[in-house]
Coordinates of C-alpha atoms and ligand atoms in Angstrom, one line a residue:
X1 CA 88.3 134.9 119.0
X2 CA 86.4 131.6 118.9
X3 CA 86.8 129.7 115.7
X4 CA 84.8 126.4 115.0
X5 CA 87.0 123.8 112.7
X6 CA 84.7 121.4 110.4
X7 CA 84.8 119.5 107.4
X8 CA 82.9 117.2 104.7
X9 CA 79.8 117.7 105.4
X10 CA 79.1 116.0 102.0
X11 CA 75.9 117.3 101.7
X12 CA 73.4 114.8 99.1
X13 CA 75.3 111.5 99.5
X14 CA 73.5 108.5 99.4
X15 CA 74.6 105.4 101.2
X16 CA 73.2 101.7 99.7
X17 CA 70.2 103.6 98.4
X18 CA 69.7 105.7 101.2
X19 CA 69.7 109.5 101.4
X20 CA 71.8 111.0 104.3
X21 CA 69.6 114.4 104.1
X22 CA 67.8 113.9 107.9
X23 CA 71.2 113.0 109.2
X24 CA 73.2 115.9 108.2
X25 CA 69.9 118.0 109.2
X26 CA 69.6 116.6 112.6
X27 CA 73.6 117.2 112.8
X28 CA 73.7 120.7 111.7
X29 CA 70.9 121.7 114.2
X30 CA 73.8 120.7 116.5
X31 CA 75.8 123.1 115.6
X32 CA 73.3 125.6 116.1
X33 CA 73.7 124.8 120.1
X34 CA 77.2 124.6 120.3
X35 CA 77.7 127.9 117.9
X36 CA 76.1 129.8 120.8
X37 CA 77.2 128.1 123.6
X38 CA 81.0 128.4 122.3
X39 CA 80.4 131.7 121.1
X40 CA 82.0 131.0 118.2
X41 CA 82.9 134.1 115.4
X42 CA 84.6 132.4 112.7
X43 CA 83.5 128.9 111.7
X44 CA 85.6 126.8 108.8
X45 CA 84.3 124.2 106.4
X46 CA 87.2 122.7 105.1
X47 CA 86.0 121.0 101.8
X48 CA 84.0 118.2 100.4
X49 CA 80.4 120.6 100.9
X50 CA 78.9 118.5 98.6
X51 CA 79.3 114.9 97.7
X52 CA 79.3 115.1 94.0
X53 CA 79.9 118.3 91.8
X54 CA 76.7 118.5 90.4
X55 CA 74.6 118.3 93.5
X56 CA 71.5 117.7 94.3
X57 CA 68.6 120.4 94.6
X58 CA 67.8 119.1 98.1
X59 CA 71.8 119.1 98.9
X60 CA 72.2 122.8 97.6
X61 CA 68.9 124.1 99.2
X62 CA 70.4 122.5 102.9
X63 CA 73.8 124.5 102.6
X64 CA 71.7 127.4 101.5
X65 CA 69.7 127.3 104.6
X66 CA 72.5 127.1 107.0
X67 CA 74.6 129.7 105.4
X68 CA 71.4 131.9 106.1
X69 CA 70.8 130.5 109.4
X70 CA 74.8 131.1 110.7
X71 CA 75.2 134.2 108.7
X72 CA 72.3 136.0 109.6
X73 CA 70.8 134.5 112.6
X74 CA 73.9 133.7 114.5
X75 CA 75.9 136.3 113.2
X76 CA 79.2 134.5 112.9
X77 CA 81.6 134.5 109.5
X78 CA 82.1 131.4 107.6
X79 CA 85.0 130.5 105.5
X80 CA 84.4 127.5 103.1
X81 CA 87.3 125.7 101.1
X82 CA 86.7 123.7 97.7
X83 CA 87.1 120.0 98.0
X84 CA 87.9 117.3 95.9
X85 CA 84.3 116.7 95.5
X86 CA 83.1 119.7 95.1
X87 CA 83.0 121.9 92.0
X88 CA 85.4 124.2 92.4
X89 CA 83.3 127.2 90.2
X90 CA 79.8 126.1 91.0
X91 CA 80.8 126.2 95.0
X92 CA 82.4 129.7 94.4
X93 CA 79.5 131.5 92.2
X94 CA 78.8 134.7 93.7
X95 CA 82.1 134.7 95.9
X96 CA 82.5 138.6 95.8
X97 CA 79.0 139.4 96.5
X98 CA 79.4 136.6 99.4
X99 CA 82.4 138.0 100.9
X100 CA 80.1 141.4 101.4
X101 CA 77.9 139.0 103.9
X102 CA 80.9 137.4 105.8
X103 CA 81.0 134.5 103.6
X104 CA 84.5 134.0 102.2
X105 CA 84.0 131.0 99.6
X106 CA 87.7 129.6 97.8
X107 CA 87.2 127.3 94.9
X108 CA 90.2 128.1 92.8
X109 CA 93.5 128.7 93.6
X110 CA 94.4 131.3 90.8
X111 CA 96.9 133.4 93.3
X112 CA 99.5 133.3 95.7
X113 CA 98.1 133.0 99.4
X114 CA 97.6 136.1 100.7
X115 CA 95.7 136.3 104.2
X116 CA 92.1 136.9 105.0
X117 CA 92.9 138.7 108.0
X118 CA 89.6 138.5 110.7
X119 CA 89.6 140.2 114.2
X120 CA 93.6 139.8 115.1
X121 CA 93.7 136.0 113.1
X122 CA 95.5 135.6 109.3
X123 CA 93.5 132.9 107.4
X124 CA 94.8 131.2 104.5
X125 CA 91.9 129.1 102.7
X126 CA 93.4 126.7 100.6
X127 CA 90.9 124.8 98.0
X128 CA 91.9 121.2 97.1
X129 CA 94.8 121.6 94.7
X130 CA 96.9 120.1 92.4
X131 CA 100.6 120.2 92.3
X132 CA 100.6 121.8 88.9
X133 CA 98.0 124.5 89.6
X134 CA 100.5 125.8 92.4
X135 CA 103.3 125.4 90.0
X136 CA 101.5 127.6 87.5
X137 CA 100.1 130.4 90.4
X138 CA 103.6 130.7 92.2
X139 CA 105.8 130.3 88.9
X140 CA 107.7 127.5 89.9
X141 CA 108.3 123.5 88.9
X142 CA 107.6 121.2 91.6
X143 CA 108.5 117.8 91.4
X144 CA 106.3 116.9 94.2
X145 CA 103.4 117.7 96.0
X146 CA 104.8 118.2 99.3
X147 CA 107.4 120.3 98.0
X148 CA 104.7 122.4 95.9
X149 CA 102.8 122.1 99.6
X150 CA 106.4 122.8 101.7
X151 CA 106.6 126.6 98.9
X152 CA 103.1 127.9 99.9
X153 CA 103.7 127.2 103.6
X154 CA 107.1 129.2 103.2
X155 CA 105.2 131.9 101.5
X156 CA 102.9 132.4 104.1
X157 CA 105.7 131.5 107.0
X158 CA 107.1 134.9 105.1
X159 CA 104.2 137.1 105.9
X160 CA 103.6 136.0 109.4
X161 CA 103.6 139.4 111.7
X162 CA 102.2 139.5 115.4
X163 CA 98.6 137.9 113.9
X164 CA 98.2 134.2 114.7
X165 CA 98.2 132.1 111.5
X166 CA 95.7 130.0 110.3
X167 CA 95.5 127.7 107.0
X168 CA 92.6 125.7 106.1
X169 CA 93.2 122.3 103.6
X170 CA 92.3 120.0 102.0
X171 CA 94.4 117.1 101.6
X172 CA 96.0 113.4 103.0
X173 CA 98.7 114.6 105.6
X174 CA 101.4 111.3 106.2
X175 CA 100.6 109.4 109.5
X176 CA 96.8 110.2 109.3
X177 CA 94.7 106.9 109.5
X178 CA 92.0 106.9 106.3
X179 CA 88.8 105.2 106.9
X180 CA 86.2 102.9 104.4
X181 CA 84.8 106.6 103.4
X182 CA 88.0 108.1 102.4
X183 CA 87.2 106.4 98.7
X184 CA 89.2 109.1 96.9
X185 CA 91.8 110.1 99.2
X186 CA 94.8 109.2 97.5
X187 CA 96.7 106.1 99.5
X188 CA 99.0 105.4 96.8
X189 CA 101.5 108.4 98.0
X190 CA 101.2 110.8 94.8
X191 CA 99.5 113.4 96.7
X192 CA 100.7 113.2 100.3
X193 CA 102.2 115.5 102.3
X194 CA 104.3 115.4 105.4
X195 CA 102.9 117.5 108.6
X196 CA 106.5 119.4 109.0
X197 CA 105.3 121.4 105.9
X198 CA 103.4 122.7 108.5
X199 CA 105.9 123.6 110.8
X200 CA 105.3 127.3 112.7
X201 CA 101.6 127.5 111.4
X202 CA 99.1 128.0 114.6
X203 CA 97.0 125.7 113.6
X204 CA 95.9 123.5 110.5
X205 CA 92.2 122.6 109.9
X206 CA 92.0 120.0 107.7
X207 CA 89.4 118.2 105.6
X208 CA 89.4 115.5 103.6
X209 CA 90.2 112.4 105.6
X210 CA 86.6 111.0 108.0
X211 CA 88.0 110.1 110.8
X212 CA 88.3 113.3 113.5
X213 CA 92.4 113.0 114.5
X214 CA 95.1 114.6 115.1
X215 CA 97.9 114.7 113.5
X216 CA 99.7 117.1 116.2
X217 CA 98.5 119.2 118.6
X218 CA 97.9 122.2 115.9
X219 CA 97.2 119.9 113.1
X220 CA 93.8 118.7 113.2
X221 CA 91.0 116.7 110.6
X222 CA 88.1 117.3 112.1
X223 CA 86.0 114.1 110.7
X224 CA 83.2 114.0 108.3
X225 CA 79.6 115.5 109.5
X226 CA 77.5 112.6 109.9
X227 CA 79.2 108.4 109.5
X228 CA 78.8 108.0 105.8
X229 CA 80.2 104.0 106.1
X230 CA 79.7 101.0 108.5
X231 CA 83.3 101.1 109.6
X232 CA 82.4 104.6 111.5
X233 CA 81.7 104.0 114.5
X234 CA 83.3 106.2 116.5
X235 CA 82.0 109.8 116.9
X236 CA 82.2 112.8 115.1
X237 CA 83.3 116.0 116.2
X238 CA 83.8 119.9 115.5
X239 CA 87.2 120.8 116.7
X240 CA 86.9 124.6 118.8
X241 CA 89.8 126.6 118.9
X242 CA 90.3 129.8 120.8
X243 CA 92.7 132.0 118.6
X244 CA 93.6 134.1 122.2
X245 CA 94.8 131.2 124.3
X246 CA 95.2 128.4 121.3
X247 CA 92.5 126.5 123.5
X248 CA 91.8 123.8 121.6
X249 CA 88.8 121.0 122.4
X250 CA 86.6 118.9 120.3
X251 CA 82.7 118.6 120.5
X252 CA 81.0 115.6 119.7
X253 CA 78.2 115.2 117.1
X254 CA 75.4 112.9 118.0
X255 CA 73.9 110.6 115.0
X256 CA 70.6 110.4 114.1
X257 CA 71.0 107.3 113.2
X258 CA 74.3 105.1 114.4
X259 CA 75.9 102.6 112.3
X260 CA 76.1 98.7 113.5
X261 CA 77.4 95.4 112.2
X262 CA 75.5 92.3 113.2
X263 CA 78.0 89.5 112.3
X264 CA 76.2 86.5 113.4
X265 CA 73.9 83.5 113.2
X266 CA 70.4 84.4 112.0
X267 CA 68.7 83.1 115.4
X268 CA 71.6 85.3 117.3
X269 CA 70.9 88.3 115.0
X270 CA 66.9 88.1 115.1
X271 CA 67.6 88.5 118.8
X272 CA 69.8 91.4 118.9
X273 CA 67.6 93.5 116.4
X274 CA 65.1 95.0 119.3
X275 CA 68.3 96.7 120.3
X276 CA 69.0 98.5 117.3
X277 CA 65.2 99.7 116.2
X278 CA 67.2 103.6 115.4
X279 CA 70.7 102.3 114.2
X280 CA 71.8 102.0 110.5
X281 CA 72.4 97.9 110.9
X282 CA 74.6 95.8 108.4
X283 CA 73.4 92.2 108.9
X284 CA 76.2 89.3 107.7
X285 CA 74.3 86.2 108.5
X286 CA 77.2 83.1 109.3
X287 CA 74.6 80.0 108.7
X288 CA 71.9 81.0 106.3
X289 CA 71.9 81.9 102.6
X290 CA 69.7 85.2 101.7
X291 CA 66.9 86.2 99.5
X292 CA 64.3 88.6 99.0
X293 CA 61.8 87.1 101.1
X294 CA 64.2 86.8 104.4
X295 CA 65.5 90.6 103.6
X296 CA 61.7 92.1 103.6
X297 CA 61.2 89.5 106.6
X298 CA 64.0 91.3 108.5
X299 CA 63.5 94.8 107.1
X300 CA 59.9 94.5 108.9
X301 CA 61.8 94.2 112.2
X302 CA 64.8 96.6 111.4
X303 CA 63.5 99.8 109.8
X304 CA 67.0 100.7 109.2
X305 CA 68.6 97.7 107.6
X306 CA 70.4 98.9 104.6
X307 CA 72.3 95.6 104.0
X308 CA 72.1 92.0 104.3
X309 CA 74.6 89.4 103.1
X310 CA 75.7 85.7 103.9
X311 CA 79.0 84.4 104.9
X312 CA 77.8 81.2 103.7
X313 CA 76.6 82.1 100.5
X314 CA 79.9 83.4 99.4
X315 CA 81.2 79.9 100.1
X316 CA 78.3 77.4 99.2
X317 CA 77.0 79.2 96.0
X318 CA 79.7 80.0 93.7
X319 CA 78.2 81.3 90.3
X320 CA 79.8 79.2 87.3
X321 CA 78.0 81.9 84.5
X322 CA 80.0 84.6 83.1
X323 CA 78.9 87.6 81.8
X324 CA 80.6 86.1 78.2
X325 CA 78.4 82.8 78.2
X326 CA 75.1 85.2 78.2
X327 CA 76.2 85.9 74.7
X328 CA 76.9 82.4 73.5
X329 CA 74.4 80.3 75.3
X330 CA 70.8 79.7 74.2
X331 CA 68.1 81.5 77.1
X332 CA 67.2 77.6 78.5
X333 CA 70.6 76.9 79.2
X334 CA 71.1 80.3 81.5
X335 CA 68.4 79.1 83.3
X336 CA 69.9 75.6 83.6
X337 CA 72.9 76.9 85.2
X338 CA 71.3 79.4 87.2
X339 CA 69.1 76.9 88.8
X340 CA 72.6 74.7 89.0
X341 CA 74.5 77.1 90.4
X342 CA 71.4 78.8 93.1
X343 CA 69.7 75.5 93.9
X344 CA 71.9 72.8 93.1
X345 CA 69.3 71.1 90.7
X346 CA 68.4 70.6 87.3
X347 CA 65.4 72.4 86.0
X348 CA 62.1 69.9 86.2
X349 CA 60.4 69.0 83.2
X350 CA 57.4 71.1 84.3
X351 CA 59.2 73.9 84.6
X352 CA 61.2 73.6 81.3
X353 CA 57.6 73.9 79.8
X354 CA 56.8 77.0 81.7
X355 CA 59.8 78.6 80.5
X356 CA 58.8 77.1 76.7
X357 CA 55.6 78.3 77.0
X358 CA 57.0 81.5 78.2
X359 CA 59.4 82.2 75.5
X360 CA 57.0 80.4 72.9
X361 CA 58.9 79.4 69.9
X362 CA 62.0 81.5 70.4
X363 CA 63.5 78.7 72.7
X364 CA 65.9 77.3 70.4
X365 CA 69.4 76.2 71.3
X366 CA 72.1 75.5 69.5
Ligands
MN1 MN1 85.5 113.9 102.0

């Protein structure tokens, strides 16, 4: 059996203003190709469908359609695993009708693992967890993660037979390298886990963490769907596994649009910009400040700059005004500083009168 291994998708996020919609469109088509080229059966979405747990209409109509398209169309099953983004009961509604349509959707872990058995493979979906939701479902304190991690894995270690074994997760496994996107995986230690929990599983399909790695052979993160931050550059992937032979490649998924970091001075950057007419592009100019005017200026010869800051700025224009002074100084006095602190000058007297005759008799400090 062929069995396709992805992962936050993270359908609806938005990325400085900018809706990822296209982009996880013009990925998905992708699978389409390789679905039938791999004649895959089984594919896994392991968490994080949706970027936020109320999601958008456009976000929920997306995963609709490629259910439909996969299910029906392609004629494959699909497993799909809760997330930390996700809501685990809006993801799940219908689950039991679902199931009926070879879509096996786990929000909530409200029982011990017990295996969704497909063709001559044992699944075990497991949604994004907390430790004390397996303490209450197995009946047993944990004083840690892993160790609440380490009893499940024994558990289903205990039910293995001549079926291969397959758990699907989503959570930080120790050693795996986290990326700008990983916001909310948990680096402080809490909630990680150590990959010999793993130990006799035939493979792990993992979500959670961005970056496609892995973490052995049989212990895999397939990466995000689309680059969702400037720091991914590398490509993405869908990890294929033949259950048979434990075959296991990776396919890489082409961007619509790739991300690139233009670190340089503004003459250096205005000249590399022809190249990069279809990337995402982060502009950090070294020798000029920035403004409105410069970022439409650029904007017209970038359609997909999404942001522009200075090196310099940071350095030359400090900002003396705190949020506190707004409060205590008198409206003429903001604008004092503010002129101070952006263009090192004091306000002229024709432009004090502006602001007078702007504010008419409010202006009164003191
Ligand atoms: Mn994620």
């Amino acid at each position: 059996m062929k069995i396709l291994h992805t992962s936050d998708w993270h359908l609806g996020i938005d990325f400085h203003h900018h809706a990822f919609g296209e982009d996880q469109r013009y990925a998905l088509q992708q699978y389409d190709q390789i679905i039938k080229q791999e004649q895959i059966d089984v594919v896994l979405i392991c968490g994080d469908i949706y970027d936020t747990t109320l999601a958008s209409k456009e976000a929920i109509q997306l995963f609709d359609e490629v259910m439909h398209h996969m299910i029906k169309d392609l004629k494959v099953k699909v497993i799909v695993i809760a997330g930390n983004h996700d809501s685990p009961t809006r993801l799940s509604v219908m689950k039991d009708l679902l199931k009926t349509q070879g879509l096996y959707i786990y929000g909530v872990l409200t029982e011990p693992l017990q295996p969704l058995t497909i063709d001559q493979v044992d699944f075990y979906p497991i949604p994004f967890v907390h430790k004390d939701t397996i303490s209450a479902v197995y009946q047993k304190p944990f004083k840690t993660y892993e160790q609440a991690f380490m009893n499940m894995m024994d558990h289903v270690r205990s039910q293995k037979q001549h079926h291969r074994q397959i758990v699907m997760a989503h959570a930080f496994v120790n050693g795996a390298s986290v990326c700008e996107s990983d916001r909310f995986a948990h680096i402080g230690g809490a909630d990680l886990i150590s990959k010999d929990v793993f130990h006799g599983i035939d493979y792990v399909a993992l979500g959670h963490l961005h970056r496609p790695q892995q973490i052995s052979d049989h212990i895999r993160y397939s990466g995000s769907l689309c680059p969702y931050t400037f720091s991914e550059t590398t490509n993405k992937t869908v990890v294929i596994i033949d259950s048979d032979t434990m075959d296991i490649h990776t396919v890489p998924i082409k961007p619509l649009h790739p991300m690139v970091t233009l670190h340089d001075s503004y003459d250096a950057v205005c000249a590399q910009l022809f190249n990069h007419q279809n990337d995402y592009v982060k502009i950090i100019l070294k020798d000029q400040s920035i403004n409105f005017e410069l970022l439409e200026l650029l904007k017209e010869r970038c359609p997909y700059l999404l942001t522009l800051s200075s090196d310099k700025q940071e350095c030359e224009e400090a900002v003396t005004l705190q949020a506190n002074d707004l409060e205590s100084l008198c409206d003429e006095a903001i604008v004092q500083q503010f002129f101070q602190d952006y263009f090192h000058r004091e306000l002229s007297d024709e432009e004090t009168n502006w602001l007078k005759e702007a504010k008419g008799s409010e202006l009164v400090c003191g």
